[in-house]
C-alpha positions as MATLAB code, in Angstrom:
seq = 'XXXXXXXXXXXXXXXXXXXXXXXXXXXXXXXXXXXXXXXXXXXXXXXXXXXXXXXXXXXXXXXXXXXXXXXXXXXXXXXXXXXXXXXXXXXXXXXXXXXXXXXXXXXXXXXXXXXXXXXXXXXXXXXXXXXXXXXXXXXXXXXXXXXXXXXXXXXXXXXXXXXXXXXXXXXXXXXXXXXXXXXXXXXXXXXXXXXXXXXXXXXXXXXXXXXXXXXXXXXXXXXXXXXXXXXXXXXXXXXXXXXXXXXXXXXXXXXXXXXXXXXXXXXXXXXXXXXXXXXXXXXXXXXXXXXXXXXXXXXXXXX';
ca = [
      37.239  -65.782  155.733;
      37.906  -69.161  154.138;
      39.092  -67.386  150.994;
      41.417  -65.212  153.087;
      42.904  -68.261  154.837;
      43.429  -69.998  151.498;
      45.118  -66.888  150.068;
      47.484  -66.759  153.045;
      48.234  -70.460  152.610;
      48.975  -69.867  148.923;
      51.438  -67.102  149.815;
      53.106  -69.401  152.384;
      53.603  -72.244  149.903;
      54.858  -69.826  147.240;
      57.203  -68.348  149.845;
      58.473  -71.830  150.705;
      59.201  -72.602  147.050;
      60.973  -69.262  146.624;
      63.228  -69.897  149.631;
      64.044  -73.418  148.411;
      64.884  -72.105  144.941;
      68.080  -70.570  146.325;
      69.325  -74.001  147.446;
      70.898  -74.922  144.099;
      72.703  -71.580  143.986;
      74.018  -72.086  147.533;
      75.431  -75.508  146.684;
      77.100  -74.147  143.553;
      79.169  -71.810  145.780;
      80.670  -74.770  147.680;
      84.361  -75.628  147.638;
      84.850  -79.148  146.192;
      81.194  -80.201  146.657;
      81.836  -83.785  145.481;
      84.195  -84.316  148.439;
      82.073  -82.740  151.185;
      78.567  -84.039  150.388;
      78.120  -85.890  153.690;
      79.624  -83.076  155.771;
      77.343  -80.576  154.041;
      74.317  -82.765  154.805;
      75.425  -83.082  158.440;
      75.549  -79.335  159.075;
      72.436  -78.654  157.016;
      70.449  -81.314  158.897;
      71.701  -79.989  162.222;
      70.661  -76.444  161.256;
      67.185  -77.591  160.216;
      66.749  -79.460  163.514;
      67.898  -76.441  165.575;
      65.579  -74.052  163.716;
      62.543  -76.301  164.110;
      63.262  -77.089  167.768;
      63.756  -73.371  168.464;
      60.433  -72.647  166.763;
      58.660  -75.299  168.843;
      60.267  -73.972  172.042;
      59.080  -70.427  171.291;
      55.600  -71.694  170.460;
      55.137  -74.293  173.202;
      57.714  -73.420  175.855;
      59.529  -76.051  177.861;
      56.989  -78.704  176.876;
      57.958  -78.540  173.204;
      59.280  -82.113  173.319;
      55.707  -83.412  173.672;
      55.232  -82.677  169.979;
      57.453  -85.639  169.186;
      55.130  -87.944  171.142;
      52.143  -86.807  169.077;
      53.700  -87.393  165.664;
      52.166  -90.787  165.038;
      53.204  -93.216  162.309;
      52.533  -90.718  159.456;
      54.896  -88.241  161.126;
      57.706  -90.793  161.342;
      57.138  -91.954  157.757;
      57.182  -88.334  156.588;
      60.414  -87.677  158.515;
      62.178  -90.605  156.849;
      60.846  -89.480  153.459;
      62.282  -86.027  154.110;
      65.687  -87.499  155.025;
      65.691  -89.307  151.684;
      64.776  -86.046  149.944;
      67.619  -84.183  151.704;
      70.256  -86.744  150.754;
      69.026  -87.341  147.206;
      68.951  -83.628  146.387;
      72.562  -82.994  147.421;
      73.863  -86.049  145.581;
      71.889  -85.299  142.428;
      72.842  -81.636  142.172;
      76.550  -82.434  142.657;
      76.444  -85.143  140.005;
      74.431  -83.386  137.302;
      73.346  -79.862  136.371;
      71.141  -77.799  138.669;
      68.578  -77.519  135.875;
      68.362  -81.307  135.484;
      67.988  -81.872  139.236;
      65.382  -79.143  139.621;
      63.340  -80.274  136.646;
      63.391  -83.817  138.031;
      61.697  -82.214  141.028;
      58.826  -81.454  138.671;
      57.798  -85.079  139.143;
      56.849  -84.400  142.782;
      53.213  -83.372  142.120;
      52.660  -86.418  139.970;
      54.250  -88.847  142.405;
      52.216  -87.153  145.148;
      49.063  -87.541  143.080;
      49.574  -91.298  142.715;
      50.332  -91.656  146.427;
      47.225  -89.591  147.177;
      45.099  -91.987  145.144;
      46.324  -95.121  146.879;
      46.859  -93.753  150.386;
      44.483  -90.819  150.853;
      41.668  -92.013  148.586;
      41.802  -88.929  146.363;
      40.446  -89.034  142.823;
      41.946  -87.073  139.948;
      40.391  -85.275  136.981;
      40.937  -86.441  133.428;
      42.911  -83.214  132.858;
      45.364  -84.213  135.591;
      45.962  -87.588  133.961;
      46.619  -85.827  130.639;
      49.030  -83.409  132.347;
      50.910  -86.256  134.025;
      51.266  -88.067  130.697;
      52.680  -84.935  129.060;
      55.029  -84.461  132.038;
      56.248  -88.044  131.667;
      57.192  -87.292  128.048;
      59.053  -84.166  129.169;
      60.907  -86.047  131.881;
      61.910  -88.733  129.355;
      63.372  -86.091  127.018;
      65.283  -84.559  129.893;
      66.617  -87.850  131.286;
      67.918  -89.133  127.916;
      70.832  -86.701  128.066;
      71.773  -87.753  131.601;
      71.882  -91.395  130.548;
      74.024  -90.564  127.545;
      76.610  -88.644  129.563;
      76.895  -91.145  132.398;
      74.854  -89.166  134.935;
      72.662  -92.134  135.767;
      73.291  -91.783  139.516;
      72.496  -88.082  139.382;
      69.179  -88.825  137.688;
      68.265  -91.679  140.040;
      69.102  -89.716  143.193;
      67.105  -86.756  141.857;
      64.056  -88.951  141.312;
      64.635  -90.578  144.711;
      64.669  -87.141  146.319;
      61.412  -86.253  144.551;
      59.814  -89.473  145.823;
      60.979  -88.805  149.388;
      59.520  -85.298  149.381;
      56.253  -86.628  147.922;
      56.015  -89.078  150.831;
      56.555  -86.179  153.249;
      53.884  -84.021  151.568;
      51.315  -86.816  151.624;
      52.131  -87.551  155.282;
      51.119  -83.976  156.138;
      47.645  -84.654  154.765;
      47.021  -87.401  157.328;
      46.949  -84.808  160.102;
      46.383  -81.583  158.209;
      44.933  -79.897  161.282;
      48.332  -80.139  163.022;
      51.468  -79.182  161.022;
      54.130  -81.791  161.693;
      56.957  -79.493  162.734;
      58.288  -82.186  165.057;
      58.584  -84.500  162.054;
      60.697  -81.930  160.226;
      62.932  -81.496  163.285;
      63.264  -85.280  163.535;
      64.240  -85.437  159.858;
      67.029  -82.937  160.505;
      68.244  -84.914  163.523;
      68.145  -88.227  161.642;
      69.990  -86.694  158.691;
      72.747  -85.389  160.994;
      73.068  -88.736  162.821;
      73.057  -90.790  159.610;
      75.638  -88.650  157.831;
      77.860  -88.507  160.912;
      77.748  -92.317  161.050;
      78.643  -92.619  157.363;
      81.536  -90.177  157.771;
      82.767  -92.161  160.793;
      82.726  -95.447  158.855;
      84.838  -93.739  156.198;
      87.312  -92.608  158.894;
      86.594  -89.007  158.006;
      85.692  -85.859  159.893;
      82.483  -83.827  159.899;
      84.635  -80.710  159.569;
      85.061  -79.026  156.197;
      86.112  -75.566  154.914;
      84.479  -72.714  156.841;
      82.949  -71.475  153.590;
      81.111  -74.778  153.158;
      79.929  -74.823  156.777;
      78.494  -71.320  156.381;
      76.788  -72.259  153.107;
      75.306  -75.443  154.586;
      73.886  -73.474  157.515;
      72.433  -70.851  155.181;
      70.906  -73.628  153.088;
      69.566  -75.335  156.221;
      67.934  -72.062  157.286;
      66.266  -71.667  153.880;
      64.998  -75.251  153.990;
      63.858  -75.085  157.624;
      61.904  -71.839  157.320;
      60.495  -72.998  153.990;
      59.265  -76.262  155.518;
      57.490  -74.343  158.282;
      55.656  -72.272  155.659;
      54.968  -75.369  153.552;
      53.493  -77.223  156.536;
      51.157  -74.335  157.347;
      49.990  -74.236  153.741;
      49.397  -78.000  153.632;
      46.186  -77.558  155.635;
      44.465  -75.830  152.719;
      45.572  -77.754  149.616;
      45.474  -81.410  148.520;
      48.858  -83.079  148.084;
      49.136  -82.736  144.285;
      48.108  -79.067  144.237;
      50.335  -78.270  147.212;
      53.367  -79.603  145.379;
      52.422  -77.912  142.118;
      52.399  -74.508  143.799;
      55.784  -75.083  145.441;
      57.356  -75.861  142.064;
      58.257  -72.202  141.799;
      61.440  -73.677  143.307;
      62.217  -75.285  139.957;
      61.784  -72.091  137.963;
      63.670  -69.915  140.432;
      66.497  -72.403  140.913;
      67.283  -72.656  137.205;
      67.080  -68.869  136.792;
      69.392  -68.084  139.755;
      72.202  -70.366  138.557;
      71.836  -68.987  135.015;
      71.853  -65.246  135.788;
      75.432  -63.897  135.434;
      74.880  -61.532  138.386;
      75.211  -64.496  140.790;
      78.521  -65.541  139.248;
      77.546  -69.116  138.284;
      76.062  -68.684  134.802;
      75.244  -72.377  134.357;
      73.570  -72.581  130.952;
      71.064  -75.468  130.734;
      71.407  -77.769  127.713;
      68.849  -77.728  124.899;
      67.388  -81.114  125.906;
      66.989  -79.905  129.505;
      65.227  -76.751  128.292;
      62.921  -78.712  125.972;
      62.104  -81.377  128.562;
      61.694  -78.819  131.320;
      59.420  -76.688  129.130;
      57.205  -79.691  128.418;
      57.009  -80.479  132.144;
      56.281  -76.825  132.982;
      53.549  -76.775  130.330;
      52.000  -79.864  131.892;
      52.023  -78.215  135.315;
      50.411  -75.084  133.878;
      47.782  -77.170  132.089;
      46.927  -79.012  135.286;
      46.792  -75.806  137.322;
      44.792  -73.642  134.915;
      42.804  -76.248  133.013;
      39.048  -76.688  133.439;
      37.899  -77.986  136.816;
      41.269  -77.381  138.384;
      40.244  -78.435  141.889;
      40.765  -82.142  142.626;
      38.050  -83.904  144.506;
      37.824  -86.729  146.991;
      35.889  -89.946  146.868;
      32.516  -89.266  148.484;
      32.186  -90.713  151.955;
      30.143  -93.886  152.179;
      26.797  -93.521  153.889;
      26.374  -95.471  157.070;
      23.662  -98.087  157.049;
];
């Protein structure tokens, strides 16, 4: 029965990563994405909040709002981390290539692993440390090109987004018996409020071309449903492994924008391919290497 539950959780996390992998493709269809970043984030955040609140209402009825009272500090920290991930992703992918942004997301398991050590008390295998070192080399190869072409902001916002999502993933492990759907809804609400405020200070409007509004709502739906699946799966995997599984988003995202059938045909550069391949190899090594299940520090005996 435990094996069955773990298998279902694996399918949920893989499903989440697959849904998220279409995000880069969705953004590539935008009209003048560099102009409408904040508007796109506003409608996407609003869509995520509506989907999660609707889910909570169906599940818990009129008392769904009580979920927000039970979030606790980890829930609020995770929500703010998710807001950072939302904003960083959009800025990064509109400043650099989809491949570069998505491969920067490959750092999530490793950032999550370090946070797990210091916050959750998890210990890592020697193989995981080796894999993280190899991944760091791959990331360095990949980032060199961005620095050379002036995409420093795109690289930094991509890494910032990865850090924010790592904070969210680790926050789920504090209360793994209760998926923090309210935290995800709060993240959507905060993202909408923050972006609306920024647009207001710039004397702009939240409105944008209908095409972009539709795309942002589609993207918000993919993210919202994916986060529900991801939260369910978080009960059965430690933070680092949870994020490793969801990295199917990276592979799928690069493939979708490359395939001519989708009309984008964005060919990744050689350095991005080399760096991304090194990172992917590190992930595979960590996932399939000997003793691939991380372990926790044994509980201290009471005296």
